[in-house]
Amino acid sequence: MSAIVEAQHQPSAPVQAAYSYCEAVTGQQARNFAYGIRLLPAEKRQAMSALYAFSRRVDDIGDGTLATEDKRERLEATRDVLDRVRKGLVEEDDTDPVAVALADSARRFPIPLDGLDELIDGVLMDVRGATYETWDDLKVYCRCVAGAIGRLSLGVFGTQPGAQGADRAPEYADTLGLALQLTNILRDVREDAGNGRTYLPSDDLAKFGCSDGFGSDTPPPGADFAGLVHFEVRRARALFAEGYRLLPMLDRRSGACVAAMAGIYRRLLDRIERDPEAVLRGRVSLPGREKAYVAVRGLSGLDTRNIARRTVRRRP
Ligand SMILES: CC(C)=CCC/C(C)=C/CC/C(C)=C/COP(=O)(O)OP(=O)(O)O
């Protein structure tokens, strides 16, 4: 019986090739998230790679050098691909491997594909050059480009039968996405400034005398740059703490994947907190061996158990 079930889960050759393509994209480009995705069993790993490859495509259009109108057109073309996936119109021999892999994943897992529309909407906001006055404004953007990825991933992970508070799992997955995105914004502050983009809320920039932006490897004169960074780090930490409530609801390997992704980003945040100006000098990153260590820790379940204990303690 189990052999029959196994056989049913074996993708056909073209679908397998499509997944191999998505896994190659993930391995080459997901410098941090690949460490978590690798910890998943094959079917979930393939589905996460399909989600990653689609998201990468959307993100690359947004970050690319095309003119604004061409970017818009390309983004709407990815929305058409998504519509074909949603309507079950993508055949196994389609020439787009990402569409084939995504269509197969959507058949296997209850992935809320509308989250990918949100991602496209978020990148369109970016292409339009949106700026954010308050954290509430920035949150709208972060929900689209990262919260949605958390909710999509949860569709692949699922929650464990009988997990307490599982109805709040999408909310926690979304919050974890916000935590990662805010960390990403802090890490990339200089690179984004170079591309004419500022994501941090203008209210926060004004409060710390940083409204003139970050065009050089030292803070603008008179600015309390460290104060600004520490303020945003505290905000990100609170989001991590809330989002981590998801972990005890997941099975062991999905929990390991999330713990590795979040753990690597939390360590980035630690580094940024210790030396805020480092983000002006270049891209803060972790050495490969440290990322591997965080992944192994995730697999050991240590982080998940600690969080479960803290969550239980906090309950009234
Ligand atoms: C529940 C759950 C799984 C939540 C996580 C959701 C998630 C993975 C959100 C991604 C947001 C983010 C910071 C993308 C940057 O990708 P990038 O390719 O620019 O990152 P990199 O530059 O660090 O490689």
mmCIF file of C-alpha atoms and ligand atoms in Angstrom:
data_model
loop_
_atom_site.group_PDB
_atom_site.id
_atom_site.type_symbol
_atom_site.label_atom_id
_atom_site.label_comp_id
_atom_site.label_asym_id
_atom_site.label_seq_id
_atom_site.Cartn_x
_atom_site.Cartn_y
_atom_site.Cartn_z
ATOM 1 C CA MET A 1 0.000 0.000 0.000
ATOM 2 C CA SER A 2 2.665 2.487 0.988
ATOM 3 C CA ALA A 3 4.568 1.635 -2.211
ATOM 4 C CA ILE A 4 1.440 2.569 -4.212
ATOM 5 C CA VAL A 5 1.096 5.838 -2.307
ATOM 6 C CA GLU A 6 4.791 6.562 -2.909
ATOM 7 C CA ALA A 7 4.354 5.820 -6.619
ATOM 8 C CA GLN A 8 1.424 8.271 -6.815
ATOM 9 C CA HIS A 9 3.663 11.028 -5.433
ATOM 10 C CA GLN A 10 6.365 10.428 -8.031
ATOM 11 C CA PRO A 11 6.228 13.345 -10.496
ATOM 12 C CA SER A 12 6.336 12.566 -14.230
ATOM 13 C CA ALA A 13 9.614 13.238 -16.075
ATOM 14 C CA PRO A 14 8.636 16.741 -17.339
ATOM 15 C CA VAL A 15 7.365 17.787 -13.917
ATOM 16 C CA GLN A 16 10.514 16.400 -12.293
ATOM 17 C CA ALA A 17 12.602 18.434 -14.783
ATOM 18 C CA ALA A 18 10.589 21.553 -13.910
ATOM 19 C CA TYR A 19 11.267 20.994 -10.220
ATOM 20 C CA SER A 20 14.959 20.421 -10.902
ATOM 21 C CA TYR A 21 15.049 23.810 -12.631
ATOM 22 C CA CYS A 22 13.363 25.514 -9.637
ATOM 23 C CA GLU A 23 15.669 23.741 -7.173
ATOM 24 C CA ALA A 24 18.697 24.918 -9.175
ATOM 25 C CA VAL A 25 17.397 28.525 -9.061
ATOM 26 C CA THR A 26 16.870 28.198 -5.302
ATOM 27 C CA GLY A 27 20.309 26.652 -4.724
ATOM 28 C CA GLN A 28 22.054 29.370 -6.743
ATOM 29 C CA GLN A 29 20.120 32.441 -5.620
ATOM 30 C CA ALA A 30 18.590 31.885 -2.195
ATOM 31 C CA ARG A 31 21.799 32.655 -0.321
ATOM 32 C CA ASN A 32 20.037 32.429 3.045
ATOM 33 C CA PHE A 33 16.690 30.697 2.564
ATOM 34 C CA ALA A 34 18.180 27.680 0.752
ATOM 35 C CA TYR A 35 19.635 26.525 4.094
ATOM 36 C CA GLY A 36 16.108 26.119 5.463
ATOM 37 C CA ILE A 37 14.489 24.760 2.303
ATOM 38 C CA ARG A 38 17.115 21.974 2.098
ATOM 39 C CA LEU A 39 15.871 20.598 5.426
ATOM 40 C CA LEU A 40 12.442 19.696 4.022
ATOM 41 C CA PRO A 41 11.382 16.297 2.673
ATOM 42 C CA ALA A 42 11.366 16.074 -1.152
ATOM 43 C CA GLU A 43 7.758 17.045 -1.900
ATOM 44 C CA LYS A 44 7.757 20.100 0.339
ATOM 45 C CA ARG A 45 11.244 21.080 -0.784
ATOM 46 C CA GLN A 46 10.103 20.977 -4.409
ATOM 47 C CA ALA A 47 6.996 23.053 -3.678
ATOM 48 C CA MET A 48 9.028 25.650 -1.748
ATOM 49 C CA SER A 49 11.506 25.804 -4.642
ATOM 50 C CA ALA A 50 8.635 26.403 -7.071
ATOM 51 C CA LEU A 51 7.390 29.255 -4.856
ATOM 52 C CA TYR A 52 10.915 30.631 -4.560
ATOM 53 C CA ALA A 53 11.536 30.509 -8.336
ATOM 54 C CA PHE A 54 8.254 32.293 -9.091
ATOM 55 C CA SER A 55 8.929 34.937 -6.405
ATOM 56 C CA ARG A 56 12.505 35.389 -7.647
ATOM 57 C CA ARG A 57 11.187 36.073 -11.148
ATOM 58 C CA VAL A 58 8.793 38.732 -9.836
ATOM 59 C CA ASP A 59 11.469 40.305 -7.631
ATOM 60 C CA ASP A 60 14.061 40.346 -10.428
ATOM 61 C CA ILE A 61 11.675 42.234 -12.708
ATOM 62 C CA GLY A 62 11.165 44.821 -9.953
ATOM 63 C CA ASP A 63 14.898 45.161 -9.237
ATOM 64 C CA GLY A 64 15.965 45.065 -12.901
ATOM 65 C CA THR A 65 16.960 47.851 -15.261
ATOM 66 C CA LEU A 66 13.903 47.926 -17.545
ATOM 67 C CA ALA A 67 11.897 51.130 -17.940
ATOM 68 C CA THR A 68 8.950 51.469 -15.545
ATOM 69 C CA GLU A 69 6.348 50.698 -18.200
ATOM 70 C CA ASP A 70 8.199 47.585 -19.358
ATOM 71 C CA LYS A 71 8.485 46.380 -15.764
ATOM 72 C CA ARG A 72 4.734 46.817 -15.351
ATOM 73 C CA GLU A 73 4.094 44.816 -18.509
ATOM 74 C CA ARG A 74 6.423 42.011 -17.426
ATOM 75 C CA LEU A 75 4.796 41.894 -13.986
ATOM 76 C CA GLU A 76 1.334 41.639 -15.539
ATOM 77 C CA ALA A 77 2.688 38.813 -17.726
ATOM 78 C CA THR A 78 3.699 36.909 -14.561
ATOM 79 C CA ARG A 79 0.160 37.505 -13.292
ATOM 80 C CA ASP A 80 -1.138 35.856 -16.468
ATOM 81 C CA VAL A 81 1.068 32.829 -15.718
ATOM 82 C CA LEU A 82 -0.411 32.750 -12.226
ATOM 83 C CA ASP A 83 -3.947 32.870 -13.638
ATOM 84 C CA ARG A 84 -3.198 29.932 -15.900
ATOM 85 C CA VAL A 85 -1.866 28.011 -12.894
ATOM 86 C CA ARG A 86 -4.970 28.901 -10.876
ATOM 87 C CA LYS A 87 -7.318 27.787 -13.648
ATOM 88 C CA GLY A 88 -5.479 24.477 -14.117
ATOM 89 C CA LEU A 89 -4.470 25.441 -17.671
ATOM 90 C CA VAL A 90 -0.741 24.687 -17.375
ATOM 91 C CA GLU A 91 0.128 21.400 -19.093
ATOM 92 C CA GLU A 92 3.127 19.280 -18.133
ATOM 93 C CA ASP A 93 4.853 20.092 -21.438
ATOM 94 C CA ASP A 94 4.509 23.875 -21.006
ATOM 95 C CA THR A 95 7.720 25.665 -21.934
ATOM 96 C CA ASP A 96 7.838 27.555 -18.610
ATOM 97 C CA PRO A 97 9.314 25.218 -15.934
ATOM 98 C CA VAL A 98 8.321 27.566 -13.113
ATOM 99 C CA ALA A 99 4.669 27.447 -14.208
ATOM 100 C CA VAL A 100 4.798 23.640 -14.483
ATOM 101 C CA ALA A 101 6.346 23.245 -11.006
ATOM 102 C CA LEU A 102 3.978 25.759 -9.430
ATOM 103 C CA ALA A 103 0.931 24.103 -11.019
ATOM 104 C CA ASP A 104 2.018 20.699 -9.696
ATOM 105 C CA SER A 105 2.710 22.119 -6.208
ATOM 106 C CA ALA A 106 -0.693 23.814 -6.151
ATOM 107 C CA ARG A 107 -2.308 20.449 -6.896
ATOM 108 C CA ARG A 108 -0.390 18.761 -4.071
ATOM 109 C CA PHE A 109 -0.696 21.419 -1.372
ATOM 110 C CA PRO A 110 -3.386 23.944 -0.346
ATOM 111 C CA ILE A 111 -1.240 26.916 -1.367
ATOM 112 C CA PRO A 112 -3.195 30.217 -1.195
ATOM 113 C CA LEU A 113 -2.040 31.382 -4.649
ATOM 114 C CA ASP A 114 -3.581 34.832 -4.135
ATOM 115 C CA GLY A 115 -0.484 35.496 -2.028
ATOM 116 C CA LEU A 116 1.493 35.612 -5.286
ATOM 117 C CA ASP A 117 -0.882 38.310 -6.576
ATOM 118 C CA GLU A 118 -0.068 40.240 -3.410
ATOM 119 C CA LEU A 119 3.635 39.808 -4.134
ATOM 120 C CA ILE A 120 3.132 41.208 -7.647
ATOM 121 C CA ASP A 121 1.082 44.089 -6.185
ATOM 122 C CA GLY A 122 3.901 44.822 -3.708
ATOM 123 C CA VAL A 123 6.539 44.883 -6.429
ATOM 124 C CA LEU A 124 4.269 47.159 -8.504
ATOM 125 C CA MET A 125 4.150 49.559 -5.530
ATOM 126 C CA ASP A 126 7.928 49.517 -5.610
ATOM 127 C CA VAL A 127 8.091 50.100 -9.360
ATOM 128 C CA ARG A 128 5.803 53.109 -8.894
ATOM 129 C CA GLY A 129 8.386 54.418 -6.396
ATOM 130 C CA ALA A 130 6.101 54.343 -3.354
ATOM 131 C CA THR A 131 7.482 55.836 -0.151
ATOM 132 C CA TYR A 132 6.251 55.191 3.366
ATOM 133 C CA GLU A 133 5.538 57.806 5.960
ATOM 134 C CA THR A 134 4.789 55.552 8.922
ATOM 135 C CA TRP A 135 5.440 51.986 10.000
ATOM 136 C CA ASP A 136 1.770 51.224 9.298
ATOM 137 C CA ASP A 137 2.308 52.353 5.694
ATOM 138 C CA LEU A 138 5.477 50.284 5.341
ATOM 139 C CA LYS A 139 3.688 47.278 6.835
ATOM 140 C CA VAL A 140 1.257 47.259 3.884
ATOM 141 C CA TYR A 141 4.216 46.829 1.517
ATOM 142 C CA CYS A 142 5.951 44.250 3.731
ATOM 143 C CA ARG A 143 2.733 42.196 4.012
ATOM 144 C CA CYS A 144 2.597 42.008 0.202
ATOM 145 C CA VAL A 145 6.226 41.106 -0.488
ATOM 146 C CA ALA A 146 7.033 39.000 2.596
ATOM 147 C CA GLY A 147 3.963 38.321 4.766
ATOM 148 C CA ALA A 148 2.351 36.744 1.708
ATOM 149 C CA ILE A 149 5.406 34.483 1.260
ATOM 150 C CA GLY A 150 4.981 33.350 4.868
ATOM 151 C CA ARG A 151 1.315 32.498 4.262
ATOM 152 C CA LEU A 152 2.100 30.738 0.975
ATOM 153 C CA SER A 153 4.833 28.698 2.696
ATOM 154 C CA LEU A 154 2.393 27.720 5.430
ATOM 155 C CA GLY A 155 0.208 26.184 2.718
ATOM 156 C CA VAL A 156 3.121 23.843 1.972
ATOM 157 C CA PHE A 157 4.062 23.171 5.611
ATOM 158 C CA GLY A 158 0.542 22.706 7.021
ATOM 159 C CA THR A 159 0.013 22.603 10.778
ATOM 160 C CA GLN A 160 0.197 19.497 12.939
ATOM 161 C CA PRO A 161 -3.102 17.784 13.740
ATOM 162 C CA GLY A 162 -4.425 19.177 17.025
ATOM 163 C CA ALA A 163 -1.914 22.057 17.125
ATOM 164 C CA GLN A 164 -3.150 24.573 19.682
ATOM 165 C CA GLY A 165 -4.150 27.949 18.254
ATOM 166 C CA ALA A 166 -3.626 26.754 14.660
ATOM 167 C CA ASP A 167 -6.290 29.173 13.411
ATOM 168 C CA ARG A 168 -3.741 31.923 14.080
ATOM 169 C CA ALA A 169 -0.976 30.202 12.104
ATOM 170 C CA PRO A 170 -1.436 32.374 8.952
ATOM 171 C CA GLU A 171 -1.179 35.508 11.089
ATOM 172 C CA TYR A 172 2.093 34.296 12.686
ATOM 173 C CA ALA A 173 3.501 33.240 9.299
ATOM 174 C CA ASP A 174 2.681 36.716 8.010
ATOM 175 C CA THR A 175 4.352 38.358 11.013
ATOM 176 C CA LEU A 176 7.481 36.271 10.545
ATOM 177 C CA GLY A 177 7.577 37.479 6.957
ATOM 178 C CA LEU A 178 7.421 41.087 8.230
ATOM 179 C CA ALA A 179 10.310 40.389 10.628
ATOM 180 C CA LEU A 180 12.436 39.033 7.784
ATOM 181 C CA GLN A 181 11.543 41.906 5.479
ATOM 182 C CA LEU A 182 12.357 44.605 8.019
ATOM 183 C CA THR A 183 15.708 42.906 8.656
ATOM 184 C CA ASN A 184 16.272 42.802 4.899
ATOM 185 C CA ILE A 185 15.435 46.513 4.603
ATOM 186 C CA LEU A 186 17.950 47.387 7.325
ATOM 187 C CA ARG A 187 20.637 45.202 5.779
ATOM 188 C CA ASP A 188 20.139 46.679 2.288
ATOM 189 C CA VAL A 189 19.690 50.320 3.285
ATOM 190 C CA ARG A 190 22.776 51.481 1.385
ATOM 191 C CA GLU A 191 22.216 49.394 -1.746
ATOM 192 C CA ASP A 192 18.575 50.537 -1.934
ATOM 193 C CA ALA A 193 19.634 54.182 -1.477
ATOM 194 C CA GLY A 194 21.999 53.692 -4.418
ATOM 195 C CA ASN A 195 18.972 52.612 -6.476
ATOM 196 C CA GLY A 196 17.003 55.660 -5.352
ATOM 197 C CA ARG A 197 14.842 53.649 -2.910
ATOM 198 C CA THR A 198 14.134 54.343 0.751
ATOM 199 C CA TYR A 199 11.880 51.900 2.563
ATOM 200 C CA LEU A 200 12.257 53.003 6.184
ATOM 201 C CA PRO A 201 9.346 55.208 7.281
ATOM 202 C CA SER A 202 10.041 58.918 6.750
ATOM 203 C CA ASP A 203 8.660 59.606 10.256
ATOM 204 C CA ASP A 204 11.404 57.416 11.747
ATOM 205 C CA LEU A 205 14.084 58.981 9.550
ATOM 206 C CA ALA A 206 13.013 62.448 10.690
ATOM 207 C CA LYS A 207 12.989 61.416 14.361
ATOM 208 C CA PHE A 208 16.647 60.386 14.141
ATOM 209 C CA GLY A 209 17.836 63.191 11.871
ATOM 210 C CA CYS A 210 18.307 60.840 8.912
ATOM 211 C CA SER A 211 15.934 62.417 6.387
ATOM 212 C CA ASP A 212 18.806 63.227 4.014
ATOM 213 C CA GLY A 213 19.280 59.541 3.185
ATOM 214 C CA PHE A 214 22.255 57.182 3.147
ATOM 215 C CA GLY A 215 24.397 57.991 0.182
ATOM 216 C CA SER A 216 27.824 57.302 1.730
ATOM 217 C CA ASP A 217 29.553 54.844 4.027
ATOM 218 C CA THR A 218 29.250 57.160 7.013
ATOM 219 C CA PRO A 219 26.004 58.505 8.505
ATOM 220 C CA PRO A 220 24.830 61.954 7.384
ATOM 221 C CA PRO A 221 26.254 64.743 9.620
ATOM 222 C CA GLY A 222 24.206 65.272 12.774
ATOM 223 C CA ALA A 223 22.208 62.079 12.287
ATOM 224 C CA ASP A 224 21.646 59.546 15.059
ATOM 225 C CA PHE A 225 22.022 56.633 12.658
ATOM 226 C CA ALA A 226 22.736 54.107 15.423
ATOM 227 C CA GLY A 227 19.587 55.300 17.237
ATOM 228 C CA LEU A 228 17.528 54.729 14.084
ATOM 229 C CA VAL A 229 18.972 51.256 13.527
ATOM 230 C CA HIS A 230 18.474 50.223 17.163
ATOM 231 C CA PHE A 231 14.886 51.453 17.006
ATOM 232 C CA GLU A 232 14.142 49.334 13.915
ATOM 233 C CA VAL A 233 16.033 46.342 15.351
ATOM 234 C CA ARG A 234 13.756 46.421 18.416
ATOM 235 C CA ARG A 235 10.732 46.501 16.122
ATOM 236 C CA ALA A 236 12.048 43.536 14.127
ATOM 237 C CA ARG A 237 12.787 41.568 17.307
ATOM 238 C CA ALA A 238 9.222 42.048 18.524
ATOM 239 C CA LEU A 239 7.969 40.752 15.156
ATOM 240 C CA PHE A 240 10.272 37.712 15.370
ATOM 241 C CA ALA A 241 9.022 36.956 18.901
ATOM 242 C CA GLU A 242 5.394 37.083 17.760
ATOM 243 C CA GLY A 243 5.994 35.177 14.507
ATOM 244 C CA TYR A 244 7.935 32.416 16.310
ATOM 245 C CA ARG A 245 4.647 31.328 17.870
ATOM 246 C CA LEU A 246 4.137 29.505 14.591
ATOM 247 C CA LEU A 247 6.998 27.075 15.235
ATOM 248 C CA PRO A 248 5.375 24.682 17.748
ATOM 249 C CA MET A 249 2.439 24.252 15.334
ATOM 250 C CA LEU A 250 4.621 22.807 12.555
ATOM 251 C CA ASP A 251 5.918 19.279 11.999
ATOM 252 C CA ARG A 252 9.577 18.706 12.816
ATOM 253 C CA ARG A 253 11.094 19.371 9.411
ATOM 254 C CA SER A 254 8.857 22.312 8.509
ATOM 255 C CA GLY A 255 9.708 23.781 11.923
ATOM 256 C CA ALA A 256 13.398 23.198 11.184
ATOM 257 C CA CYS A 257 13.043 25.007 7.848
ATOM 258 C CA VAL A 258 11.400 28.048 9.431
ATOM 259 C CA ALA A 259 13.812 28.032 12.395
ATOM 260 C CA ALA A 260 16.758 28.022 9.976
ATOM 261 C CA MET A 261 15.384 30.825 7.780
ATOM 262 C CA ALA A 262 14.442 32.990 10.738
ATOM 263 C CA GLY A 263 17.549 32.027 12.745
ATOM 264 C CA ILE A 264 19.894 33.167 9.972
ATOM 265 C CA TYR A 265 18.092 36.485 9.646
ATOM 266 C CA ARG A 266 18.044 36.967 13.426
ATOM 267 C CA ARG A 267 21.810 36.576 13.459
ATOM 268 C CA LEU A 268 22.037 39.198 10.728
ATOM 269 C CA LEU A 269 20.010 41.443 12.995
ATOM 270 C CA ASP A 270 22.419 40.740 15.908
ATOM 271 C CA ARG A 271 25.356 41.792 13.726
ATOM 272 C CA ILE A 272 23.582 44.931 12.579
ATOM 273 C CA GLU A 273 22.725 45.813 16.180
ATOM 274 C CA ARG A 274 26.357 45.401 17.280
ATOM 275 C CA ASP A 275 27.682 47.587 14.450
ATOM 276 C CA PRO A 276 24.889 49.691 12.867
ATOM 277 C CA GLU A 277 27.226 51.530 10.471
ATOM 278 C CA ALA A 278 28.257 48.203 8.910
ATOM 279 C CA VAL A 279 25.121 48.419 6.737
ATOM 280 C CA LEU A 280 26.481 51.638 5.211
ATOM 281 C CA ARG A 281 29.826 50.050 4.373
ATOM 282 C CA GLY A 282 28.484 46.975 2.553
ATOM 283 C CA ARG A 283 26.133 43.998 2.735
ATOM 284 C CA VAL A 284 26.163 42.356 6.162
ATOM 285 C CA SER A 285 26.169 38.566 5.784
ATOM 286 C CA LEU A 286 26.948 35.405 7.733
ATOM 287 C CA PRO A 287 29.730 33.008 6.779
ATOM 288 C CA GLY A 288 28.467 29.756 5.235
ATOM 289 C CA ARG A 289 29.565 27.706 8.250
ATOM 290 C CA GLU A 290 27.453 29.856 10.575
ATOM 291 C CA LYS A 291 24.396 29.452 8.344
ATOM 292 C CA ALA A 292 24.981 25.685 8.301
ATOM 293 C CA TYR A 293 25.246 25.715 12.109
ATOM 294 C CA VAL A 294 21.914 27.563 12.408
ATOM 295 C CA ALA A 295 20.315 25.031 10.045
ATOM 296 C CA VAL A 296 21.589 22.069 12.085
ATOM 297 C CA ARG A 297 20.311 23.729 15.242
ATOM 298 C CA GLY A 298 16.924 24.114 13.538
ATOM 299 C CA LEU A 299 16.892 20.419 12.718
ATOM 300 C CA SER A 300 17.759 19.518 16.309
ATOM 301 C CA GLY A 301 14.476 21.172 17.334
ATOM 302 C CA LEU A 302 16.244 23.126 20.070
ATOM 303 C CA ASP A 303 14.847 26.496 19.000
ATOM 304 C CA THR A 304 11.346 25.121 18.497
ATOM 305 C CA ARG A 305 11.305 23.541 21.992
ATOM 306 C CA ASN A 306 12.603 26.730 23.616
ATOM 307 C CA ILE A 307 9.918 28.752 21.887
ATOM 308 C CA ALA A 308 7.191 26.250 22.804
ATOM 309 C CA ARG A 309 8.252 26.529 26.457
ATOM 310 C CA ARG A 310 8.250 30.340 26.351
ATOM 311 C CA THR A 311 4.848 30.395 24.613
ATOM 312 C CA VAL A 312 3.321 28.110 27.242
ATOM 313 C CA ARG A 313 4.828 30.213 30.055
ATOM 314 C CA ARG A 314 3.347 33.396 28.611
ATOM 315 C CA ARG A 315 -0.173 31.973 28.461
ATOM 316 C CA PRO A 316 -2.355 33.248 31.351
HETATM 317 C C1 LIG B 1 6.603 31.203 7.676
HETATM 318 C C2 LIG B 1 7.696 31.595 6.787
HETATM 319 C C3 LIG B 1 8.401 30.553 5.996
HETATM 320 C C4 LIG B 1 8.014 32.892 6.700
HETATM 321 C C5 LIG B 1 9.094 33.398 5.855
HETATM 322 C C6 LIG B 1 8.590 34.178 4.673
HETATM 323 C C7 LIG B 1 9.750 34.621 3.815
HETATM 324 C C8 LIG B 1 10.772 33.617 3.391
HETATM 325 C C9 LIG B 1 9.788 35.903 3.437
HETATM 326 C C10 LIG B 1 10.862 36.421 2.549
HETATM 327 C C11 LIG B 1 11.051 37.889 2.707
HETATM 328 C C12 LIG B 1 12.424 38.348 2.296
HETATM 329 C C13 LIG B 1 13.261 38.981 3.315
HETATM 330 C C14 LIG B 1 12.857 38.197 1.028
HETATM 331 C C15 LIG B 1 14.224 38.615 0.570
HETATM 332 O O1 LIG B 1 14.700 37.651 -0.300
HETATM 333 P P1 LIG B 1 16.184 37.754 -0.908
HETATM 334 O O2 LIG B 1 16.335 36.682 -1.935
HETATM 335 O O3 LIG B 1 16.450 39.153 -1.313
HETATM 336 O O4 LIG B 1 17.044 37.396 0.373
HETATM 337 P P2 LIG B 1 18.625 37.410 0.526
HETATM 338 O O5 LIG B 1 19.102 38.681 -0.125
HETATM 339 O O6 LIG B 1 18.843 37.372 2.016
HETATM 340 O O7 LIG B 1 19.157 36.183 -0.146
#
